[in-house]
Short mmCIF file of C-alpha atoms and ligand atoms in Angstrom, two decimals:
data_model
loop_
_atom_site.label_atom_id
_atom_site.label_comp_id
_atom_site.label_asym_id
_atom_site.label_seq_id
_atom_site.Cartn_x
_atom_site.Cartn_y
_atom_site.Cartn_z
CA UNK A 1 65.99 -71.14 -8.32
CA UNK A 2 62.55 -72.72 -7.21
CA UNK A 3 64.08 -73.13 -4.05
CA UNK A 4 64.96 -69.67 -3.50
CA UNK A 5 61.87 -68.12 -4.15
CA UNK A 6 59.88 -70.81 -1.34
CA UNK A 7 62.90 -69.71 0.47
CA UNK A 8 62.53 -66.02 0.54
CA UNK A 9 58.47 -66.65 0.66
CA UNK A 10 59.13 -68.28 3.67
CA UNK A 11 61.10 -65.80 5.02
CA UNK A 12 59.10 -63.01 4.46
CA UNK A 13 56.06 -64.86 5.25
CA UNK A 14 58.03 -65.29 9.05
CA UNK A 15 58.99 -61.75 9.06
CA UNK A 16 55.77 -60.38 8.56
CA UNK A 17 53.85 -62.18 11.12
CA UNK A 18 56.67 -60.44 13.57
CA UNK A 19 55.78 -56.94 12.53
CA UNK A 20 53.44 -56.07 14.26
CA UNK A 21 52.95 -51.97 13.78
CA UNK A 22 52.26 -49.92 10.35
CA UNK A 23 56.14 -48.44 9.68
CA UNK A 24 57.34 -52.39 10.27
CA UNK A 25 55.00 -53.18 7.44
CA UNK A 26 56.19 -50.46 5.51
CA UNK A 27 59.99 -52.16 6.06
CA UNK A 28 58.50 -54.98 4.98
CA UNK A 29 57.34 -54.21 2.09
CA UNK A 30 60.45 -52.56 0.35
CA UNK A 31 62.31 -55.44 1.61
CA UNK A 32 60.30 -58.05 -0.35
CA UNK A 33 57.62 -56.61 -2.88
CA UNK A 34 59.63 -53.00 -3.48
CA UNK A 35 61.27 -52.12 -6.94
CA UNK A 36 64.79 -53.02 -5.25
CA UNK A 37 63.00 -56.08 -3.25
CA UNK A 38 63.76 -59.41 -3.10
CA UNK A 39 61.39 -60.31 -5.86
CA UNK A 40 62.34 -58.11 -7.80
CA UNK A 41 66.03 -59.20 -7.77
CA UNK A 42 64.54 -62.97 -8.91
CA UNK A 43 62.88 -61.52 -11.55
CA UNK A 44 65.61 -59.61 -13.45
CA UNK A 45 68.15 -62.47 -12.94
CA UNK A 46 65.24 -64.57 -15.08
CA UNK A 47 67.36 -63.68 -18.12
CA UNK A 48 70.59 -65.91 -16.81
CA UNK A 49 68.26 -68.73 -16.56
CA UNK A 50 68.52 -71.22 -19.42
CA UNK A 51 65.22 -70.62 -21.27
CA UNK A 52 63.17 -73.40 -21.06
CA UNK A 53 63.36 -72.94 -17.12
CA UNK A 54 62.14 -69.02 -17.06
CA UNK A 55 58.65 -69.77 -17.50
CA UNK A 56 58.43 -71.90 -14.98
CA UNK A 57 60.49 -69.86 -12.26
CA UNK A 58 58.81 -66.31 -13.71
CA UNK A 59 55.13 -68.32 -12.73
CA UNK A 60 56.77 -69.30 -9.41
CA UNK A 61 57.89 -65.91 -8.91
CA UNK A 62 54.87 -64.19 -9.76
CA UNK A 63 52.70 -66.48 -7.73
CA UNK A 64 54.68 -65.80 -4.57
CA UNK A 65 54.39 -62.34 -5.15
CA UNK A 66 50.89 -62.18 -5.31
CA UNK A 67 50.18 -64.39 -2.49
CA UNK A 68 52.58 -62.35 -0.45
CA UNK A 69 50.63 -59.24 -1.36
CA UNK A 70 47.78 -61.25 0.03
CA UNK A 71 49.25 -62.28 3.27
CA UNK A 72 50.92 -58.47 3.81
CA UNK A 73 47.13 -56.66 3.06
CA UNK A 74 45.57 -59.38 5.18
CA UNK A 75 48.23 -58.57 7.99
CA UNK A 76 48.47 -54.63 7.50
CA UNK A 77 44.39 -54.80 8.39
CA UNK A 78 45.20 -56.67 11.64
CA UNK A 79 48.01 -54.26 12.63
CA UNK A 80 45.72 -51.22 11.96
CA UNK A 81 42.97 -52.74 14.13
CA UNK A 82 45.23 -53.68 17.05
CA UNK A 83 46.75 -50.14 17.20
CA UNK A 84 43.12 -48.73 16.80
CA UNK A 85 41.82 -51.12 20.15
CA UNK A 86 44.99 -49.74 21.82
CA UNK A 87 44.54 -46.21 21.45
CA UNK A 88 40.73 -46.65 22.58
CA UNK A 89 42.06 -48.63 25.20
CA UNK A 90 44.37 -45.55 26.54
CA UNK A 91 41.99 -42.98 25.78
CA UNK A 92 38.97 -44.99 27.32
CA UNK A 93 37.32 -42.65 30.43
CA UNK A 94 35.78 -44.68 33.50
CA UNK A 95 32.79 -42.59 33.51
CA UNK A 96 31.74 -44.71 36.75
CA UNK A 97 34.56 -43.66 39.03
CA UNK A 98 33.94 -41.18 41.22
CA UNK A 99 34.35 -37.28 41.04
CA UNK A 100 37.22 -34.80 41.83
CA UNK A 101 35.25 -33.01 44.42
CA UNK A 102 36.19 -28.86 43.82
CA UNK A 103 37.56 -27.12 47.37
CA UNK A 104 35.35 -24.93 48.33
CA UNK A 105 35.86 -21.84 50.65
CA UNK A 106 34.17 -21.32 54.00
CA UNK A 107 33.61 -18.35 56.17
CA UNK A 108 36.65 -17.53 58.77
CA UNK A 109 35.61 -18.32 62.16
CA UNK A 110 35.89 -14.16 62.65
CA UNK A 111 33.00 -13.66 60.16
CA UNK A 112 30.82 -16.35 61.58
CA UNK A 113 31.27 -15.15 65.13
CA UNK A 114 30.61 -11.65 64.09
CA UNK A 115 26.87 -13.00 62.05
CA UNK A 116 26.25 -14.97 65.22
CA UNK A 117 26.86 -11.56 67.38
CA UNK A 118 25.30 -9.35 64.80
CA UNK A 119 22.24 -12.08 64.20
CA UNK A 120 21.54 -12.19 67.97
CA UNK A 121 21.46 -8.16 68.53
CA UNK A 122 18.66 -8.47 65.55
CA UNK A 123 16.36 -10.15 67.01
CA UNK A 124 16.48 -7.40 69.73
CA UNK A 125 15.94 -4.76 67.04
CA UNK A 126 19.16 -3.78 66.53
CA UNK A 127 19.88 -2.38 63.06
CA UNK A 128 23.44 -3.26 61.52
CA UNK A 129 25.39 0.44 61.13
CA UNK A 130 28.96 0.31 59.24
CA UNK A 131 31.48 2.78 60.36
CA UNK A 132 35.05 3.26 58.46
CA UNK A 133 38.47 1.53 59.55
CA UNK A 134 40.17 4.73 59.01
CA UNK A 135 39.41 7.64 61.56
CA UNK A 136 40.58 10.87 62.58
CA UNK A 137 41.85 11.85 66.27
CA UNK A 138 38.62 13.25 66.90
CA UNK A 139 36.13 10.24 66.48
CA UNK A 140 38.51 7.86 67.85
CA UNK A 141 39.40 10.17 70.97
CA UNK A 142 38.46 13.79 71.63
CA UNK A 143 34.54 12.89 70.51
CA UNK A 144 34.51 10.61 73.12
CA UNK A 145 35.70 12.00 76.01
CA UNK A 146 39.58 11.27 75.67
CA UNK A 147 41.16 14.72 74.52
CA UNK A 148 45.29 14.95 73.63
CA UNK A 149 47.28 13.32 76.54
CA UNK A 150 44.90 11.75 78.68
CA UNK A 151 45.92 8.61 79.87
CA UNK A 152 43.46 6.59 78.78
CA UNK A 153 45.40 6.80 75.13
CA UNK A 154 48.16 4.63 76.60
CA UNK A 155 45.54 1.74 77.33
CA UNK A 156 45.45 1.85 73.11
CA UNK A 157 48.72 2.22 71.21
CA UNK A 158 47.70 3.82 67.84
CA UNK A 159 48.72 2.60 64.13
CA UNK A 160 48.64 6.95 63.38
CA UNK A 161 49.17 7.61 59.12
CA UNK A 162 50.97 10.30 57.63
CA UNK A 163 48.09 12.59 57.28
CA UNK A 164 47.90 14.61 60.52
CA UNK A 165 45.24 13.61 62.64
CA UNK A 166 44.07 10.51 60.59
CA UNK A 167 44.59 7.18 61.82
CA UNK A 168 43.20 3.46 62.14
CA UNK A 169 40.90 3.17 64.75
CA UNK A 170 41.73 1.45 68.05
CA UNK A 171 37.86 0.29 68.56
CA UNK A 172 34.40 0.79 67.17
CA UNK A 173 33.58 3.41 69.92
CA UNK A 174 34.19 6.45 67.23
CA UNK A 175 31.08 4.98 65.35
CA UNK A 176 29.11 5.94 68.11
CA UNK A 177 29.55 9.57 67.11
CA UNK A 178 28.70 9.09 64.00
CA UNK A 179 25.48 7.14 64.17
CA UNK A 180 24.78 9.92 66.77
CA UNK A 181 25.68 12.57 64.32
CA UNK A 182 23.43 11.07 61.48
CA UNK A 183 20.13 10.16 63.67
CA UNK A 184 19.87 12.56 66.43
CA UNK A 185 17.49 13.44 67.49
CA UNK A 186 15.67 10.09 67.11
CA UNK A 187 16.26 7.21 68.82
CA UNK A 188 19.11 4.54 68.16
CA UNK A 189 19.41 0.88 68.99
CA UNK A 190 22.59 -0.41 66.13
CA UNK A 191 25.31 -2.38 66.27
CA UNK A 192 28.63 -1.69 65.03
CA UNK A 193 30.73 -4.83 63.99
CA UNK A 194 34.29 -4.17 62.53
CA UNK A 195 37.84 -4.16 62.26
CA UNK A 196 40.54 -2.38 65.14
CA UNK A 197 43.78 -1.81 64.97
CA UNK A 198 46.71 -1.45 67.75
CA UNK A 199 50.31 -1.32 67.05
CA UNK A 200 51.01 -3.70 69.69
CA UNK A 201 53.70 -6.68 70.11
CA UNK A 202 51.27 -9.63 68.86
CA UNK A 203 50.80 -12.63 71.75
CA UNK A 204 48.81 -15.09 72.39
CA UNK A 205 46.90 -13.08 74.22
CA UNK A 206 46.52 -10.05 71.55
CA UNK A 207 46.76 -9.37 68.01
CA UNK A 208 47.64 -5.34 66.32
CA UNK A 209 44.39 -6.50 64.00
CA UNK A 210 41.43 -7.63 65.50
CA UNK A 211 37.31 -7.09 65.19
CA UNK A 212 34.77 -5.04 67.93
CA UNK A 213 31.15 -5.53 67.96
CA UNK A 214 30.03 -2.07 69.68
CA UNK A 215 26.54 -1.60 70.25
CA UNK A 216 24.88 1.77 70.81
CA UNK A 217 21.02 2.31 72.69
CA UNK A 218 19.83 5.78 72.95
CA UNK A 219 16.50 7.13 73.96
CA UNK A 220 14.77 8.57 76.16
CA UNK A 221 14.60 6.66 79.71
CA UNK A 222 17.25 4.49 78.54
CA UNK A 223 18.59 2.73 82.06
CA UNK A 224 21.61 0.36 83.11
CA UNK A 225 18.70 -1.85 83.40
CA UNK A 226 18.55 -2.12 79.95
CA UNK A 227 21.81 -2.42 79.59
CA UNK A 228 21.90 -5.69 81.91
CA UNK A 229 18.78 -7.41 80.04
CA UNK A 230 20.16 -6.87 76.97
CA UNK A 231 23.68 -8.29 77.53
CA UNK A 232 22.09 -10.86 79.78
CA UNK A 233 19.79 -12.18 77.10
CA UNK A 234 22.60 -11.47 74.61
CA UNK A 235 24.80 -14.36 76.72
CA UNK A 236 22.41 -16.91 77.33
CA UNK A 237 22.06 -17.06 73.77
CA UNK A 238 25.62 -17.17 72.41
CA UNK A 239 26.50 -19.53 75.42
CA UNK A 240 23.49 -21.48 76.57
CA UNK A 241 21.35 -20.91 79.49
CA UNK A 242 22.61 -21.01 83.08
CA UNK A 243 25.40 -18.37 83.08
CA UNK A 244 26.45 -16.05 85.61
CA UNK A 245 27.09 -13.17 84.97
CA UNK A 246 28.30 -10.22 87.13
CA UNK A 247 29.25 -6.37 85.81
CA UNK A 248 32.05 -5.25 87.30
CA UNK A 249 32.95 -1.53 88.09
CA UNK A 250 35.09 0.02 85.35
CA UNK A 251 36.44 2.76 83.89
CA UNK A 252 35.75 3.69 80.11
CA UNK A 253 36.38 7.67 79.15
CA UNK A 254 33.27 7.22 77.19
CA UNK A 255 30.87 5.66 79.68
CA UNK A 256 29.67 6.89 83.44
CA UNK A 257 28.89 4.35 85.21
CA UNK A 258 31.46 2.14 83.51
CA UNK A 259 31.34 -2.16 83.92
CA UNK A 260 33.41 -4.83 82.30
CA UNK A 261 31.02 -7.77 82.18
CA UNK A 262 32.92 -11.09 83.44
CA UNK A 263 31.03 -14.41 82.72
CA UNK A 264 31.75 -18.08 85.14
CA UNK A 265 34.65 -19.98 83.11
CA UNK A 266 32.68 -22.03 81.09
CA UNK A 267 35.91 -24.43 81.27
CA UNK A 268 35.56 -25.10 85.37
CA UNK A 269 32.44 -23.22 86.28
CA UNK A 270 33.66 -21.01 88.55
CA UNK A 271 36.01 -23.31 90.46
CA UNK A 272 39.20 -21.66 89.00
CA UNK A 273 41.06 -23.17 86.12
CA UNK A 274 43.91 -22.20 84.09
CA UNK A 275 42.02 -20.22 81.55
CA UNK A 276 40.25 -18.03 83.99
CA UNK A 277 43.39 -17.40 86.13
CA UNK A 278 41.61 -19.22 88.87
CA UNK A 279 39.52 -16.17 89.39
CA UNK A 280 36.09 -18.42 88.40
CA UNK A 281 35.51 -15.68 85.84
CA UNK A 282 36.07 -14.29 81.98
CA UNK A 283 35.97 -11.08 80.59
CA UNK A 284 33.76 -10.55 77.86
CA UNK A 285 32.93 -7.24 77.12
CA UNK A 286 33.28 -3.80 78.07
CA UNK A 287 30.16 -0.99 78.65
CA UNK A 288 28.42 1.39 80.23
CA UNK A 289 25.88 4.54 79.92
CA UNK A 290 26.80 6.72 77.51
CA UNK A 291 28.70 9.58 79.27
CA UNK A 292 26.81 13.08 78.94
CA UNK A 293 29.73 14.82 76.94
CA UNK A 294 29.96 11.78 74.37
CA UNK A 295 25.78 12.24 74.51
CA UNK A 296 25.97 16.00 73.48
CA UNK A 297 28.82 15.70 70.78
CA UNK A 298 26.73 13.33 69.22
CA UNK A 299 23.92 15.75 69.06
CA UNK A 300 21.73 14.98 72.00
CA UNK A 301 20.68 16.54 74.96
CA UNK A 302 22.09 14.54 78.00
CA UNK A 303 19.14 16.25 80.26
CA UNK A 304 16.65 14.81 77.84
CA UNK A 305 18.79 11.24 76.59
CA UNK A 306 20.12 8.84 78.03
CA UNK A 307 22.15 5.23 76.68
CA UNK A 308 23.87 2.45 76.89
CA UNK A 309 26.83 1.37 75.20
CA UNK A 310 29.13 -1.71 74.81
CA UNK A 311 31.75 -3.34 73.23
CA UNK A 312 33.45 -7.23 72.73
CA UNK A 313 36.12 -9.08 70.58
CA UNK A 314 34.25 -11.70 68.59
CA UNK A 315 37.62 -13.47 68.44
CA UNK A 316 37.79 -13.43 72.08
CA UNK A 317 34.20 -14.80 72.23
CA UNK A 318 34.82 -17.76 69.59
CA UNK A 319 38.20 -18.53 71.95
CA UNK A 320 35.99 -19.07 75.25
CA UNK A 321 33.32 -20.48 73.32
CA UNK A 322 35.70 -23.27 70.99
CA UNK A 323 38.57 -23.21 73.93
CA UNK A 324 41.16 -21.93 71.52
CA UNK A 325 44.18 -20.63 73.56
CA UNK A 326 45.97 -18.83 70.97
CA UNK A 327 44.60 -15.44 69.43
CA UNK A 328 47.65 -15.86 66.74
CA UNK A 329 45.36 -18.81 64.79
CA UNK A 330 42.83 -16.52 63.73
CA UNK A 331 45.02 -14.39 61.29
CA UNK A 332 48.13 -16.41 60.84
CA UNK A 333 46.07 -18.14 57.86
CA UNK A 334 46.99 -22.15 58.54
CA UNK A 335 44.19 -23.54 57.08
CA UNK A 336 44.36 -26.62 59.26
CA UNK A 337 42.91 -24.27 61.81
CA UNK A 338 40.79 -22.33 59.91
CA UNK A 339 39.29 -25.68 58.27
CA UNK A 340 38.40 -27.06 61.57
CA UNK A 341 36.02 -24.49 62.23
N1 LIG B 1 35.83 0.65 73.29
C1 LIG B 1 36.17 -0.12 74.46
C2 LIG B 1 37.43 -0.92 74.20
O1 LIG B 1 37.84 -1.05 73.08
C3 LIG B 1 35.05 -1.06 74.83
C4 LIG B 1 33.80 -0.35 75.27
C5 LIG B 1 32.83 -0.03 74.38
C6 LIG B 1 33.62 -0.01 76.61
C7 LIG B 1 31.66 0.61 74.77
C8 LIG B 1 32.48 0.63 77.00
C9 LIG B 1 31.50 0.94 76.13
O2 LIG B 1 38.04 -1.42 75.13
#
């Protein structure tokens, strides 16, 4: 019977230095110290024993017992602490590594070519004037010189709406009229910057939504040589110094005289390249003096007024500028090109 007990003390003494998490102690301890544990077993079969032997196996018992209460608190504390340092361990934070930096958003390439525009024209003391998307025939044609079925309405296929007579404009030209219509008779020197719309098969060369920068000078003894200085100081500062310019007869229903402003490729200098059709020159912009009957449906005397007007695609100005070939980046949203710029 003595034998047993080292037996099973040895045992459990092996066993519990194996377990090695709280629920495996638990085990453990119904196995040997429980009511139906091993011990316990020893201790009721006591009564078999012949009696002078009971004392000394009960003591032997008992003692075993006790120590292996010892050994199992002494063991449960080292469990608990080794599951506490793992949990830190998992749950630990390197507060030295480095940061998740955030994404942040940037301006499209349209808006910053339309602040660099806008910024340039104010510093010549132009003032900033915002003019709707949506327009009626009237502003967009009849006001300025292009009544119903005049050719110059194929040049611009028309996004029309359902409302008769209301439709998205084709350029910022109608604002003209009403910056006209608000200020006459004083003096006007603004810029118009915006969105246009033309239902028109999309290419590389054209997209149905695009932006205008239109400006608008009127005064009195306003001259195309005012017209020339500004867009020639207007150049040399969006492209550099050094570029030729040259203003090309044109016709605009809104303008008389009418130019289209060409610039030397800025890809071959003039030498004729690809991108400038091997012509030596780029289109930038479109303008003119205000024609008299655009003048006097905005409210001023042509006798007594005079102006200048023009218009450009900042889209087609950040393409010549960054050498992009492709109008279709700009809206098409692929971030890989939009990030780049
Ligand atoms: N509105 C014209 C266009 O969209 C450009 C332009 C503006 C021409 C002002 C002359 C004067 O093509």
């Amino acid at each position: 019977m003595l034998d047993e007990i080292k037996e099973i003390e040895r045992k459990a003494l092996e066993e519990l230095a194996q377990a090695s998490t709280e629920s495996e102690l638990d085990l453990w301890r119904t196995r040997y110290l429980g009511r139906k544990g091993a011990f316990t077993q020893v201790l009721r079969g006591l009564g078999t024993l012949p009696k002078e032997e009971r004392p000394a196996v009960g003591k032997a018992a008992n003692e075993a017992k006790v120590r292996l209460e010892g050994a199992y608190k002494a063991r449960l504390e080292e469990v608990k602490q080794a599951e506490l340092q793992k949990a830190i361990a998992s749950e630990a934070v390197d507060v030295t590594l480095p940061g998740r930096p955030q994404e942040i958003g940037r301006l499209h390439p349209s808006t910053q070519t339309l602040r660099e525009i806008v910024d340039i024209f104010a510093h010549m003391g132009f003032q900033v004037y915002d003019a709707p998307d949506v327009e009626t025939d009237e502003y967009n044609f009849q006001l300025l010189n292009i009544p119903p079925h005049h050719p110059a309405r194929a040049m611009q296929d028309t996004f029309y709406t359902t409302d008769p007579g209301v439709l998205l404009r084709t350029h910022t030209s109608p604002g003209q009229i009403r910056v006209m219509r608000e200020f006459a008779p004083e003096p006007i020197r603004v810029v118009l910057p915006g969105k246009c719309f033309r239902y028109e098969q999309v290419t590389a060369r054209s997209e149905f939504m695009f932006h205008q920068v239109e400006g608008l000078v009127v005064g009195k003894n306003i001259t195309m040589a005012d017209l020339k200085g500004t867009i020639v100081n207007f150049v040399r500062q969006m492209f550099g110094p050094g570029r030729k310019l040259r203003f090309r007869n044109s016709y605009f229903p809104f303008v008389e005289p009418g130019v289209e402003v060409d610039m030397d490729c800025i890809l071959c200098g003039g030498k004729g390249c690809r991108v400038c059709k091997y012509t030596g020159w780029l289109e930038i912009m479109g303008a003119g003096m205000v024609h008299p009957v655009v003048l006097k449906n905005g409210g001023y005397d042509p006798e007594v007024y005079s102006g200048f007007a023009f218009g450009m695609g900042p889209e087609r100005i950040h393409m010549l500028k960054h050498r992009i070939d492709d109008i279709r980046f700009y809206f098409s949203n692929d971030v890989r090109f939009l990030s780049q710029m």
